Amino acid sequence: PWELDALRLHAQQTALDLNHHSANHFSHVFLSAALTDVTAKYDHVFHLDIDMAPFLAARFGSDMNVTARAAELEHGHPVVAVQHRIAQLLSTALARQTRLVAVHAGADASFDDRIKATRGHVFVVGVVTSADAQRLVDLGPSPDAQPQDAAQFRTLWGDRAELRRFRDGSIRLATVWGANATPLEQRAQIVPRMLAFLLRRHFGVLAQPELLHADDQSTADYVRPSEAIGDVTAESAGRLFSLSSRIVEFASTRDLSESDADRVTFEAAIAGFDQLQREVKALEEKLPLRVLALHAVAPGLRYASLAPPKPLALAQGRGDDAYVEPLHVLVEFTTSNKWPDDMAALHKVKSAFLL
């Protein structure tokens, strides 16, 4: 189950924090933003609204699906059964691209809640990506050497699975998600695209256009697997939305020309940070305390964001500075024993220092 994977990943991160030479282990382990903020805990967060009716097994009679009913009884509730099925599918298909796929079922389900379950239910899907998250080609098994694995791979991806010959002479199934010239901001959306494709193919879920491209949707709808659930033509089909602000922002940024697209890198943000460091250092003679260092806090200044920082669109009244995402920086000053002990005086000195 994904809960065990989440516990294992959290334990690994806690061990790294405790082994770090920093003296403030408590805040790293117990006061981390990832404990309360779901957007800080995962690299991608999705809102998945699913119509539960197709998943519910008939309770009795000739229409009873024994397998589905057994799964429902095993997990104790239809919502939990669907949660397990989604997590199992995504974890299997995205094993190389992710370290964790968490599917939160929202409110606790109870046995008396089956009538409500026939309506829609909202799941929150969180994804922690791996180092291979931006790989353009996802390699699958060889049909000759691994026929059963190859059949499962084709069931997962349908016509997205292509038979390709590679430089080492091997012939393997693979899914291709871009060309070598694909810019970084589009590579950052490979995992969301894969997830949206899988949910469309196997659960009939419709995603926002930034996640599920038109050609991906037509491919997912073509000859869906026999065990797929959900009517892709129904108005009540599930919906998938990205709660990761970065994905939506990059999808809505202004289009760059082909010559500019190749230059969308982290270097512009890093150069701006270096310039800020020089300007702050030049102010040291005018400040009561010497600046010890400037620390990059924003992921875009540490090569840690999903894609490089990029200016927002100028259209639709979004051209002023209020709509430009800030890149936060932490300024560290030298210590001093001259700070007043009185709290009111301390606040006044801090205000005067900032002015």
PDB file of C-alpha atoms in Angstrom, residues 5-181:
ATOM      1  CA  ASP A   5       5.771   3.714   0.887  1.00  0.00           C
ATOM      2  CA  ALA A   6       5.003   7.155   2.343  1.00  0.00           C
ATOM      3  CA  LEU A   7       6.184   6.046   5.793  1.00  0.00           C
ATOM      4  CA  ARG A   8       9.371   4.619   4.313  1.00  0.00           C
ATOM      5  CA  LEU A   9      10.078   7.811   2.352  1.00  0.00           C
ATOM      6  CA  HIS A  10       9.406   9.998   5.405  1.00  0.00           C
ATOM      7  CA  ALA A  11      11.693   7.815   7.528  1.00  0.00           C
ATOM      8  CA  GLN A  12      14.487   8.152   4.976  1.00  0.00           C
ATOM      9  CA  GLN A  13      14.113  11.938   4.937  1.00  0.00           C
ATOM     10  CA  THR A  14      14.042  12.060   8.748  1.00  0.00           C
ATOM     11  CA  ALA A  15      17.235  10.007   8.928  1.00  0.00           C
ATOM     12  CA  LEU A  16      18.934  12.426   6.515  1.00  0.00           C
ATOM     13  CA  ASP A  17      17.821  15.401   8.630  1.00  0.00           C
ATOM     14  CA  LEU A  18      19.045  13.813  11.848  1.00  0.00           C
ATOM     15  CA  ASN A  19      22.399  12.950  10.297  1.00  0.00           C
ATOM     16  CA  HIS A  20      22.862  16.498   9.066  1.00  0.00           C
ATOM     17  CA  HIS A  21      25.329  18.642  10.973  1.00  0.00           C
ATOM     18  CA  SER A  22      22.730  21.330  11.582  1.00  0.00           C
ATOM     19  CA  ALA A  23      21.965  21.851  15.262  1.00  0.00           C
ATOM     20  CA  ASN A  24      18.257  22.531  14.697  1.00  0.00           C
ATOM     21  CA  HIS A  25      17.098  18.978  14.083  1.00  0.00           C
ATOM     22  CA  PHE A  26      13.773  19.485  15.840  1.00  0.00           C
ATOM     23  CA  SER A  27      12.420  22.070  13.394  1.00  0.00           C
ATOM     24  CA  HIS A  28      13.530  20.054  10.370  1.00  0.00           C
ATOM     25  CA  VAL A  29      11.782  16.916  11.615  1.00  0.00           C
ATOM     26  CA  PHE A  30       8.696  18.229  13.426  1.00  0.00           C
ATOM     27  CA  LEU A  31       8.114  21.759  12.065  1.00  0.00           C
ATOM     28  CA  SER A  32       8.569  21.134   8.363  1.00  0.00           C
ATOM     29  CA  ALA A  33       5.999  22.751   6.075  1.00  0.00           C
ATOM     30  CA  ALA A  34       5.493  19.359   4.437  1.00  0.00           C
ATOM     31  CA  LEU A  35       3.696  18.142   7.580  1.00  0.00           C
ATOM     32  CA  THR A  36       0.815  20.582   7.120  1.00  0.00           C
ATOM     33  CA  ASP A  37       1.018  21.915   3.557  1.00  0.00           C
ATOM     34  CA  VAL A  38       0.164  19.295   0.947  1.00  0.00           C
ATOM     35  CA  THR A  39       1.756  21.393  -1.823  1.00  0.00           C
ATOM     36  CA  ALA A  40       5.050  21.346   0.091  1.00  0.00           C
ATOM     37  CA  LYS A  41       4.837  17.609   0.710  1.00  0.00           C
ATOM     38  CA  TYR A  42       4.489  16.538  -2.927  1.00  0.00           C
ATOM     39  CA  ASP A  43       5.966  17.627  -6.249  1.00  0.00           C
ATOM     40  CA  HIS A  44       2.557  17.342  -7.941  1.00  0.00           C
ATOM     41  CA  VAL A  45      -0.884  17.504  -6.333  1.00  0.00           C
ATOM     42  CA  PHE A  46      -4.117  16.621  -8.158  1.00  0.00           C
ATOM     43  CA  HIS A  47      -7.819  16.947  -7.357  1.00  0.00           C
ATOM     44  CA  LEU A  48      -9.580  13.835  -8.650  1.00  0.00           C
ATOM     45  CA  ASP A  49     -13.390  13.885  -8.657  1.00  0.00           C
ATOM     46  CA  ILE A  50     -14.812  10.462  -9.537  1.00  0.00           C
ATOM     47  CA  ASP A  51     -18.364   9.249 -10.004  1.00  0.00           C
ATOM     48  CA  MET A  52     -18.532   6.188  -7.753  1.00  0.00           C
ATOM     49  CA  ALA A  53     -21.554   4.545  -9.388  1.00  0.00           C
ATOM     50  CA  PRO A  54     -19.600   2.477 -11.980  1.00  0.00           C
ATOM     51  CA  PHE A  55     -17.330   1.105  -9.252  1.00  0.00           C
ATOM     52  CA  LEU A  56     -20.038  -0.207  -6.934  1.00  0.00           C
ATOM     53  CA  ALA A  57     -20.672  -3.937  -7.117  1.00  0.00           C
ATOM     54  CA  ALA A  58     -24.215  -5.275  -7.069  1.00  0.00           C
ATOM     55  CA  ARG A  59     -25.049  -6.654  -3.636  1.00  0.00           C
ATOM     56  CA  PHE A  60     -27.051  -9.662  -4.810  1.00  0.00           C
ATOM     57  CA  GLY A  61     -28.775 -11.215  -7.790  1.00  0.00           C
ATOM     58  CA  SER A  62     -27.541 -12.321 -11.196  1.00  0.00           C
ATOM     59  CA  ASP A  63     -25.858  -8.953 -11.837  1.00  0.00           C
ATOM     60  CA  MET A  64     -23.528  -9.342  -8.867  1.00  0.00           C
ATOM     61  CA  ASN A  65     -19.867  -9.057  -9.844  1.00  0.00           C
ATOM     62  CA  VAL A  66     -18.194 -11.522  -7.498  1.00  0.00           C
ATOM     63  CA  THR A  67     -14.685 -10.128  -8.042  1.00  0.00           C
ATOM     64  CA  ALA A  68     -15.692  -6.504  -7.501  1.00  0.00           C
ATOM     65  CA  ARG A  69     -17.866  -7.415  -4.518  1.00  0.00           C
ATOM     66  CA  ALA A  70     -14.989  -9.366  -2.959  1.00  0.00           C
ATOM     67  CA  ALA A  71     -12.649  -6.389  -3.418  1.00  0.00           C
ATOM     68  CA  GLU A  72     -15.226  -4.094  -1.831  1.00  0.00           C
ATOM     69  CA  LEU A  73     -15.571  -6.403   1.171  1.00  0.00           C
ATOM     70  CA  GLU A  74     -11.814  -6.840   1.480  1.00  0.00           C
ATOM     71  CA  HIS A  75     -11.228  -3.097   1.802  1.00  0.00           C
ATOM     72  CA  GLY A  76     -14.317  -2.473   3.924  1.00  0.00           C
ATOM     73  CA  HIS A  77     -15.822   0.291   1.792  1.00  0.00           C
ATOM     74  CA  PRO A  78     -16.244   1.110  -1.930  1.00  0.00           C
ATOM     75  CA  VAL A  79     -14.273   4.344  -1.591  1.00  0.00           C
ATOM     76  CA  VAL A  80     -11.323   2.531  -0.050  1.00  0.00           C
ATOM     77  CA  ALA A  81     -11.485  -0.125  -2.782  1.00  0.00           C
ATOM     78  CA  VAL A  82     -11.366   2.545  -5.493  1.00  0.00           C
ATOM     79  CA  GLN A  83      -8.581   4.343  -3.641  1.00  0.00           C
ATOM     80  CA  HIS A  84      -6.528   1.142  -3.606  1.00  0.00           C
ATOM     81  CA  ARG A  85      -7.194   0.480  -7.281  1.00  0.00           C
ATOM     82  CA  ILE A  86      -6.094   3.990  -8.341  1.00  0.00           C
ATOM     83  CA  ALA A  87      -2.956   3.855  -6.206  1.00  0.00           C
ATOM     84  CA  GLN A  88      -2.020   0.415  -7.506  1.00  0.00           C
ATOM     85  CA  LEU A  89      -2.434   1.467 -11.147  1.00  0.00           C
ATOM     86  CA  LEU A  90      -0.445   4.697 -10.843  1.00  0.00           C
ATOM     87  CA  SER A  91       2.304   3.189  -8.685  1.00  0.00           C
ATOM     88  CA  THR A  92       2.817   0.346 -11.158  1.00  0.00           C
ATOM     89  CA  ALA A  93       2.764   2.475 -14.311  1.00  0.00           C
ATOM     90  CA  LEU A  94       4.879   5.318 -12.897  1.00  0.00           C
ATOM     91  CA  ALA A  95       7.371   3.229 -10.950  1.00  0.00           C
ATOM     92  CA  ARG A  96      10.393   4.774 -12.704  1.00  0.00           C
ATOM     93  CA  GLN A  97       9.179   8.366 -12.632  1.00  0.00           C
ATOM     94  CA  THR A  98       7.993   8.519  -9.022  1.00  0.00           C
ATOM     95  CA  ARG A  99       9.187   7.709  -5.527  1.00  0.00           C
ATOM     96  CA  LEU A 100       5.670   7.894  -4.112  1.00  0.00           C
ATOM     97  CA  VAL A 101       2.108   8.078  -5.416  1.00  0.00           C
ATOM     98  CA  ALA A 102      -0.275   8.854  -2.554  1.00  0.00           C
ATOM     99  CA  VAL A 103      -4.049   8.704  -3.011  1.00  0.00           C
ATOM    100  CA  HIS A 104      -5.911  10.351  -0.143  1.00  0.00           C
ATOM    101  CA  ALA A 105      -9.573   9.407   0.137  1.00  0.00           C
ATOM    102  CA  GLY A 106     -10.638  12.585   1.929  1.00  0.00           C
ATOM    103  CA  ALA A 107     -13.222  12.067   4.673  1.00  0.00           C
ATOM    104  CA  ASP A 108     -13.225   8.766   6.504  1.00  0.00           C
ATOM    105  CA  ALA A 109     -15.519   6.188   4.915  1.00  0.00           C
ATOM    106  CA  SER A 110     -17.919   4.112   6.967  1.00  0.00           C
ATOM    107  CA  PHE A 111     -20.135   1.149   6.211  1.00  0.00           C
ATOM    108  CA  ASP A 112     -23.228   3.319   6.584  1.00  0.00           C
ATOM    109  CA  ASP A 113     -22.008   5.726   3.929  1.00  0.00           C
ATOM    110  CA  ARG A 114     -22.630   3.571   0.849  1.00  0.00           C
ATOM    111  CA  ILE A 115     -25.528   5.704  -0.429  1.00  0.00           C
ATOM    112  CA  LYS A 116     -23.337   8.800  -0.428  1.00  0.00           C
ATOM    113  CA  ALA A 117     -20.640   6.816  -2.213  1.00  0.00           C
ATOM    114  CA  THR A 118     -22.928   6.354  -5.199  1.00  0.00           C
ATOM    115  CA  ARG A 119     -22.439  10.048  -5.908  1.00  0.00           C
ATOM    116  CA  GLY A 120     -19.101  11.688  -6.548  1.00  0.00           C
ATOM    117  CA  HIS A 121     -16.100  11.330  -4.324  1.00  0.00           C
ATOM    118  CA  VAL A 122     -13.011  13.526  -4.285  1.00  0.00           C
ATOM    119  CA  PHE A 123      -9.548  12.013  -4.005  1.00  0.00           C
ATOM    120  CA  VAL A 124      -6.341  13.995  -3.576  1.00  0.00           C
ATOM    121  CA  VAL A 125      -3.409  12.465  -5.453  1.00  0.00           C
ATOM    122  CA  GLY A 126       0.095  13.476  -4.411  1.00  0.00           C
ATOM    123  CA  VAL A 127       3.210  12.542  -6.376  1.00  0.00           C
ATOM    124  CA  VAL A 128       6.853  12.655  -5.300  1.00  0.00           C
ATOM    125  CA  THR A 129       8.972  12.432  -8.436  1.00  0.00           C
ATOM    126  CA  SER A 130      12.273  10.633  -8.933  1.00  0.00           C
ATOM    127  CA  ALA A 131      15.382  11.563 -10.890  1.00  0.00           C
ATOM    128  CA  ASP A 132      13.817  10.013 -14.024  1.00  0.00           C
ATOM    129  CA  ALA A 133      10.697  12.207 -13.931  1.00  0.00           C
ATOM    130  CA  GLN A 134      11.733  14.221 -16.990  1.00  0.00           C
ATOM    131  CA  ARG A 135      12.886  11.327 -19.163  1.00  0.00           C
ATOM    132  CA  LEU A 136      11.352  11.605 -22.605  1.00  0.00           C
ATOM    133  CA  VAL A 137      11.264   7.844 -23.215  1.00  0.00           C
ATOM    134  CA  ASP A 138       9.886   5.360 -20.714  1.00  0.00           C
ATOM    135  CA  LEU A 139      11.361   1.957 -21.514  1.00  0.00           C
ATOM    136  CA  GLY A 140       9.203  -1.109 -21.251  1.00  0.00           C
ATOM    137  CA  PRO A 141       9.891  -4.858 -21.525  1.00  0.00           C
ATOM    138  CA  SER A 142      10.957  -6.802 -24.585  1.00  0.00           C
ATOM    139  CA  PRO A 143       8.058  -8.728 -26.201  1.00  0.00           C
ATOM    140  CA  ASP A 144      10.350 -11.651 -27.022  1.00  0.00           C
ATOM    141  CA  ALA A 145      12.126 -11.984 -23.678  1.00  0.00           C
ATOM    142  CA  GLN A 146       9.217 -10.945 -21.441  1.00  0.00           C
ATOM    143  CA  PRO A 147       5.927 -11.667 -23.239  1.00  0.00           C
ATOM    144  CA  GLN A 148       3.724 -11.476 -20.118  1.00  0.00           C
ATOM    145  CA  ASP A 149       5.265  -8.184 -18.954  1.00  0.00           C
ATOM    146  CA  ALA A 150       4.941  -6.830 -22.483  1.00  0.00           C
ATOM    147  CA  ALA A 151       1.237  -7.704 -22.531  1.00  0.00           C
ATOM    148  CA  GLN A 152       0.727  -5.891 -19.218  1.00  0.00           C
ATOM    149  CA  PHE A 153       2.642  -2.883 -20.550  1.00  0.00           C
ATOM    150  CA  ARG A 154       0.388  -2.725 -23.610  1.00  0.00           C
ATOM    151  CA  THR A 155      -2.668  -2.994 -21.365  1.00  0.00           C
ATOM    152  CA  LEU A 156      -1.435  -0.061 -19.304  1.00  0.00           C
ATOM    153  CA  TRP A 157      -0.559   2.265 -22.170  1.00  0.00           C
ATOM    154  CA  GLY A 158      -2.574   1.020 -25.160  1.00  0.00           C
ATOM    155  CA  ASP A 159      -1.455   2.624 -28.428  1.00  0.00           C
ATOM    156  CA  ARG A 160       0.942   4.825 -26.466  1.00  0.00           C
ATOM    157  CA  ALA A 161       3.225   1.772 -26.257  1.00  0.00           C
ATOM    158  CA  GLU A 162       5.492   1.645 -29.301  1.00  0.00           C
ATOM    159  CA  LEU A 163       7.903  -1.082 -30.373  1.00  0.00           C
ATOM    160  CA  ARG A 164      11.352   0.494 -30.852  1.00  0.00           C
ATOM    161  CA  ARG A 165      14.900  -0.599 -31.602  1.00  0.00           C
ATOM    162  CA  PHE A 166      17.605   1.060 -29.510  1.00  0.00           C
ATOM    163  CA  ARG A 167      21.293   1.688 -30.075  1.00  0.00           C
ATOM    164  CA  ASP A 168      22.352  -1.391 -28.135  1.00  0.00           C
ATOM    165  CA  GLY A 169      20.360  -3.526 -30.592  1.00  0.00           C
ATOM    166  CA  SER A 170      17.546  -4.355 -28.170  1.00  0.00           C
ATOM    167  CA  ILE A 171      13.906  -4.183 -29.258  1.00  0.00           C
ATOM    168  CA  ARG A 172      11.613  -3.021 -26.482  1.00  0.00           C
ATOM    169  CA  LEU A 173       8.258  -1.424 -25.911  1.00  0.00           C
ATOM    170  CA  ALA A 174       8.392   2.225 -24.911  1.00  0.00           C
ATOM    171  CA  THR A 175       6.268   5.329 -24.472  1.00  0.00           C
ATOM    172  CA  VAL A 176       7.617   8.573 -25.927  1.00  0.00           C
ATOM    173  CA  TRP A 177       6.657  11.933 -24.401  1.00  0.00           C
ATOM    174  CA  GLY A 178       8.671  14.395 -26.459  1.00  0.00           C
ATOM    175  CA  ALA A 179      11.687  15.035 -28.643  1.00  0.00           C
ATOM    176  CA  ASN A 180      15.223  16.003 -27.685  1.00  0.00           C
ATOM    177  CA  ALA A 181      14.378  19.662 -28.326  1.00  0.00           C
TER     178      ALA A 181
END
